[in-house]
Amino acid sequence: WAKTDKLVITGDSAGAHLALCTMITLTNKLGKCPFSKASLFFGVYAPHQPFDEREKYVLLTKKMMTRFQKAYSTDYSKKTMVDLSYTSLPLMCPTQFIVGTNDLMYRGNLDMYANWRSSKNTGDLLIFKGQPHAFTTIPHTAATQAKLCRIKYL
């Protein structure tokens, strides 16, 4: 077994969902979380949840998100993607969650963090006022602040 006190995992958007699925799978398989920390930006944790109406459609529209959901799930009509907001979670590493208030998945991120904490996991939730989904890809102060928060956290 390799020493993993320096192993971290990150993910943004659908990548945050995949990173969290990886954390859950490995923790369940190994009996402990192999990561020392995680940082997840604007995750798609509740893929079938209705979209939040706050999104200003800077980078992602409801139509685009619906297309991504269909491509991501093998049978979207059966809603086969795991909704991590309400999944039973094992004890995992400290995790940072970052989301903007104008994100289509804002509510899903709040629900995910609530589930995270109710499962006795530790972590932080950073909310960036007025920021849309994937706001870290747009060069501005909030994007720089979020990226620096990730670096400092990890």
Tab-separated table of C-alpha atoms in Angstrom:
chain	number	residue	atom	x	y	z
A	1	TRP	CA	0.000	0.000	0.000
A	2	ALA	CA	1.515	3.328	-1.075
A	3	LYS	CA	1.798	6.208	1.338
A	4	THR	CA	-1.003	8.604	0.367
A	5	ASP	CA	-0.789	11.471	2.843
A	6	LYS	CA	-0.021	13.812	-0.073
A	7	LEU	CA	-2.528	12.434	-2.580
A	8	VAL	CA	-5.291	14.916	-3.458
A	9	ILE	CA	-8.181	14.860	-5.898
A	10	THR	CA	-9.936	17.727	-7.647
A	11	GLY	CA	-12.698	18.149	-10.173
A	12	ASP	CA	-14.831	20.831	-11.755
A	13	SER	CA	-18.433	20.472	-12.994
A	14	ALA	CA	-18.958	16.885	-14.213
A	15	GLY	CA	-15.372	16.248	-13.099
A	16	ALA	CA	-16.408	17.032	-9.514
A	17	HIS	CA	-19.098	14.342	-9.787
A	18	LEU	CA	-16.545	11.873	-11.142
A	19	ALA	CA	-13.975	12.805	-8.477
A	20	LEU	CA	-16.535	12.269	-5.724
A	21	CYS	CA	-17.621	8.935	-7.240
A	22	THR	CA	-13.941	7.930	-7.272
A	23	MET	CA	-13.567	8.944	-3.622
A	24	ILE	CA	-16.640	6.933	-2.596
A	25	THR	CA	-15.668	3.851	-4.620
A	26	LEU	CA	-12.070	3.756	-3.366
A	27	THR	CA	-13.063	4.468	0.228
A	28	ASN	CA	-15.600	1.641	0.179
A	29	LYS	CA	-13.169	-0.726	-1.544
A	30	LEU	CA	-10.104	0.090	0.575
A	31	GLY	CA	-11.816	0.716	3.886
A	32	LYS	CA	-10.381	4.231	4.115
A	33	CYS	CA	-10.156	7.252	1.876
A	34	PRO	CA	-6.848	7.208	-0.037
A	35	PHE	CA	-6.831	10.996	-0.469
A	36	SER	CA	-5.623	13.557	2.057
A	37	LYS	CA	-7.851	16.345	0.679
A	38	ALA	CA	-10.237	17.144	-2.145
A	39	SER	CA	-11.356	20.348	-3.861
A	40	LEU	CA	-14.524	20.308	-5.950
A	41	PHE	CA	-15.697	23.280	-8.021
A	42	PHE	CA	-19.336	23.777	-9.132
A	43	GLY	CA	-20.147	20.078	-9.149
A	44	VAL	CA	-23.008	18.354	-10.930
A	45	TYR	CA	-23.952	16.211	-7.926
A	46	ALA	CA	-27.705	16.027	-8.513
A	47	PRO	CA	-27.866	15.508	-12.277
A	48	HIS	CA	-31.638	15.070	-12.434
A	49	GLN	CA	-32.553	17.908	-10.118
A	50	PRO	CA	-34.421	20.792	-11.763
A	51	PHE	CA	-32.092	23.604	-12.735
A	52	ASP	CA	-31.803	26.665	-10.575
A	53	GLU	CA	-33.296	29.678	-12.330
A	54	ARG	CA	-30.472	31.984	-11.221
A	55	GLU	CA	-28.076	31.023	-14.035
A	56	LYS	CA	-27.279	33.982	-16.249
A	57	TYR	CA	-26.256	31.644	-19.081
A	58	VAL	CA	-22.753	32.994	-19.395
A	59	LEU	CA	-21.223	29.619	-20.231
A	60	LEU	CA	-23.978	27.061	-19.837
A	61	THR	CA	-27.619	27.088	-20.862
A	62	LYS	CA	-30.385	24.739	-19.758
A	63	LYS	CA	-30.467	23.290	-23.292
A	64	MET	CA	-26.715	22.604	-23.219
A	65	MET	CA	-26.921	21.035	-19.761
A	66	THR	CA	-29.764	18.746	-20.817
A	67	ARG	CA	-27.648	17.600	-23.786
A	68	PHE	CA	-24.684	16.923	-21.476
A	69	GLN	CA	-26.889	14.972	-19.068
A	70	LYS	CA	-28.148	12.759	-21.882
A	71	ALA	CA	-24.606	12.116	-23.126
A	72	TYR	CA	-23.301	11.409	-19.626
A	73	SER	CA	-25.982	8.919	-18.682
A	74	THR	CA	-26.353	5.647	-20.577
A	75	ASP	CA	-30.139	5.819	-20.326
A	76	TYR	CA	-31.229	9.271	-19.280
A	77	SER	CA	-34.895	8.281	-19.238
A	78	LYS	CA	-34.119	5.849	-16.408
A	79	LYS	CA	-31.996	8.446	-14.588
A	80	THR	CA	-29.067	6.077	-14.122
A	81	MET	CA	-26.638	8.763	-12.940
A	82	VAL	CA	-26.046	8.658	-9.198
A	83	ASP	CA	-27.517	11.589	-7.292
A	84	LEU	CA	-24.750	12.205	-4.771
A	85	SER	CA	-26.725	14.842	-2.874
A	86	TYR	CA	-28.730	12.135	-1.119
A	87	THR	CA	-26.392	9.127	-1.297
A	88	SER	CA	-25.133	7.558	1.910
A	89	LEU	CA	-21.525	8.670	2.199
A	90	PRO	CA	-18.621	6.934	3.952
A	91	LEU	CA	-16.156	8.912	6.064
A	92	MET	CA	-13.766	10.618	3.649
A	93	CYS	CA	-11.047	13.261	3.525
A	94	PRO	CA	-11.620	16.975	4.192
A	95	THR	CA	-13.174	18.486	1.085
A	96	GLN	CA	-13.621	21.998	-0.236
A	97	PHE	CA	-16.772	22.815	-2.226
A	98	ILE	CA	-16.898	25.984	-4.339
A	99	VAL	CA	-19.914	27.296	-6.265
A	100	GLY	CA	-21.324	30.580	-7.556
A	101	THR	CA	-24.790	31.833	-6.648
A	102	ASN	CA	-25.749	32.145	-10.340
A	103	ASP	CA	-24.856	28.551	-11.173
A	104	LEU	CA	-27.507	26.253	-12.645
A	105	MET	CA	-26.393	23.664	-10.082
A	106	TYR	CA	-26.237	26.046	-7.098
A	107	ARG	CA	-28.978	24.263	-5.148
A	108	GLY	CA	-27.451	20.845	-5.892
A	109	ASN	CA	-24.119	22.035	-4.473
A	110	LEU	CA	-25.793	23.266	-1.291
A	111	ASP	CA	-27.588	19.912	-0.945
A	112	MET	CA	-24.332	18.039	-1.555
A	113	TYR	CA	-22.524	20.003	1.134
A	114	ALA	CA	-25.389	19.420	3.579
A	115	ASN	CA	-25.202	15.675	2.874
A	116	TRP	CA	-21.415	15.815	3.235
A	117	ARG	CA	-21.641	17.392	6.686
A	118	SER	CA	-24.538	15.197	7.849
A	119	SER	CA	-22.365	12.172	6.971
A	120	LYS	CA	-19.809	13.441	9.536
A	121	ASN	CA	-17.347	14.507	6.848
A	122	THR	CA	-15.348	17.712	7.267
A	123	GLY	CA	-14.896	20.438	4.725
A	124	ASP	CA	-15.611	23.964	3.628
A	125	LEU	CA	-18.225	25.525	1.394
A	126	LEU	CA	-17.194	28.697	-0.411
A	127	ILE	CA	-19.930	30.593	-2.211
A	128	PHE	CA	-19.064	33.256	-4.772
A	129	LYS	CA	-21.850	35.808	-5.093
A	130	GLY	CA	-23.154	36.402	-8.608
A	131	GLN	CA	-20.881	33.848	-10.280
A	132	PRO	CA	-22.185	31.434	-12.955
A	133	HIS	CA	-21.282	27.816	-13.637
A	134	ALA	CA	-17.601	27.389	-14.552
A	135	PHE	CA	-16.821	30.952	-13.479
A	136	THR	CA	-13.167	30.072	-12.952
A	137	THR	CA	-12.724	29.884	-16.736
A	138	ILE	CA	-13.548	33.600	-17.091
A	139	PRO	CA	-10.596	35.887	-16.272
A	140	HIS	CA	-11.726	38.105	-13.382
A	141	THR	CA	-11.160	38.632	-9.665
A	142	ALA	CA	-13.591	35.956	-8.423
A	143	ALA	CA	-11.958	33.327	-10.650
A	144	THR	CA	-8.518	34.219	-9.325
A	145	GLN	CA	-9.783	34.165	-5.724
A	146	ALA	CA	-11.400	30.727	-6.179
A	147	LYS	CA	-8.255	29.284	-7.726
A	148	LEU	CA	-6.115	30.692	-4.918
A	149	CYS	CA	-8.544	29.215	-2.370
A	150	ARG	CA	-8.043	25.794	-3.987
A	151	ILE	CA	-4.267	26.098	-3.952
A	152	LYS	CA	-4.216	27.234	-0.317
A	153	TYR	CA	-6.637	24.479	0.734
A	154	LEU	CA	-4.666	21.698	-0.903
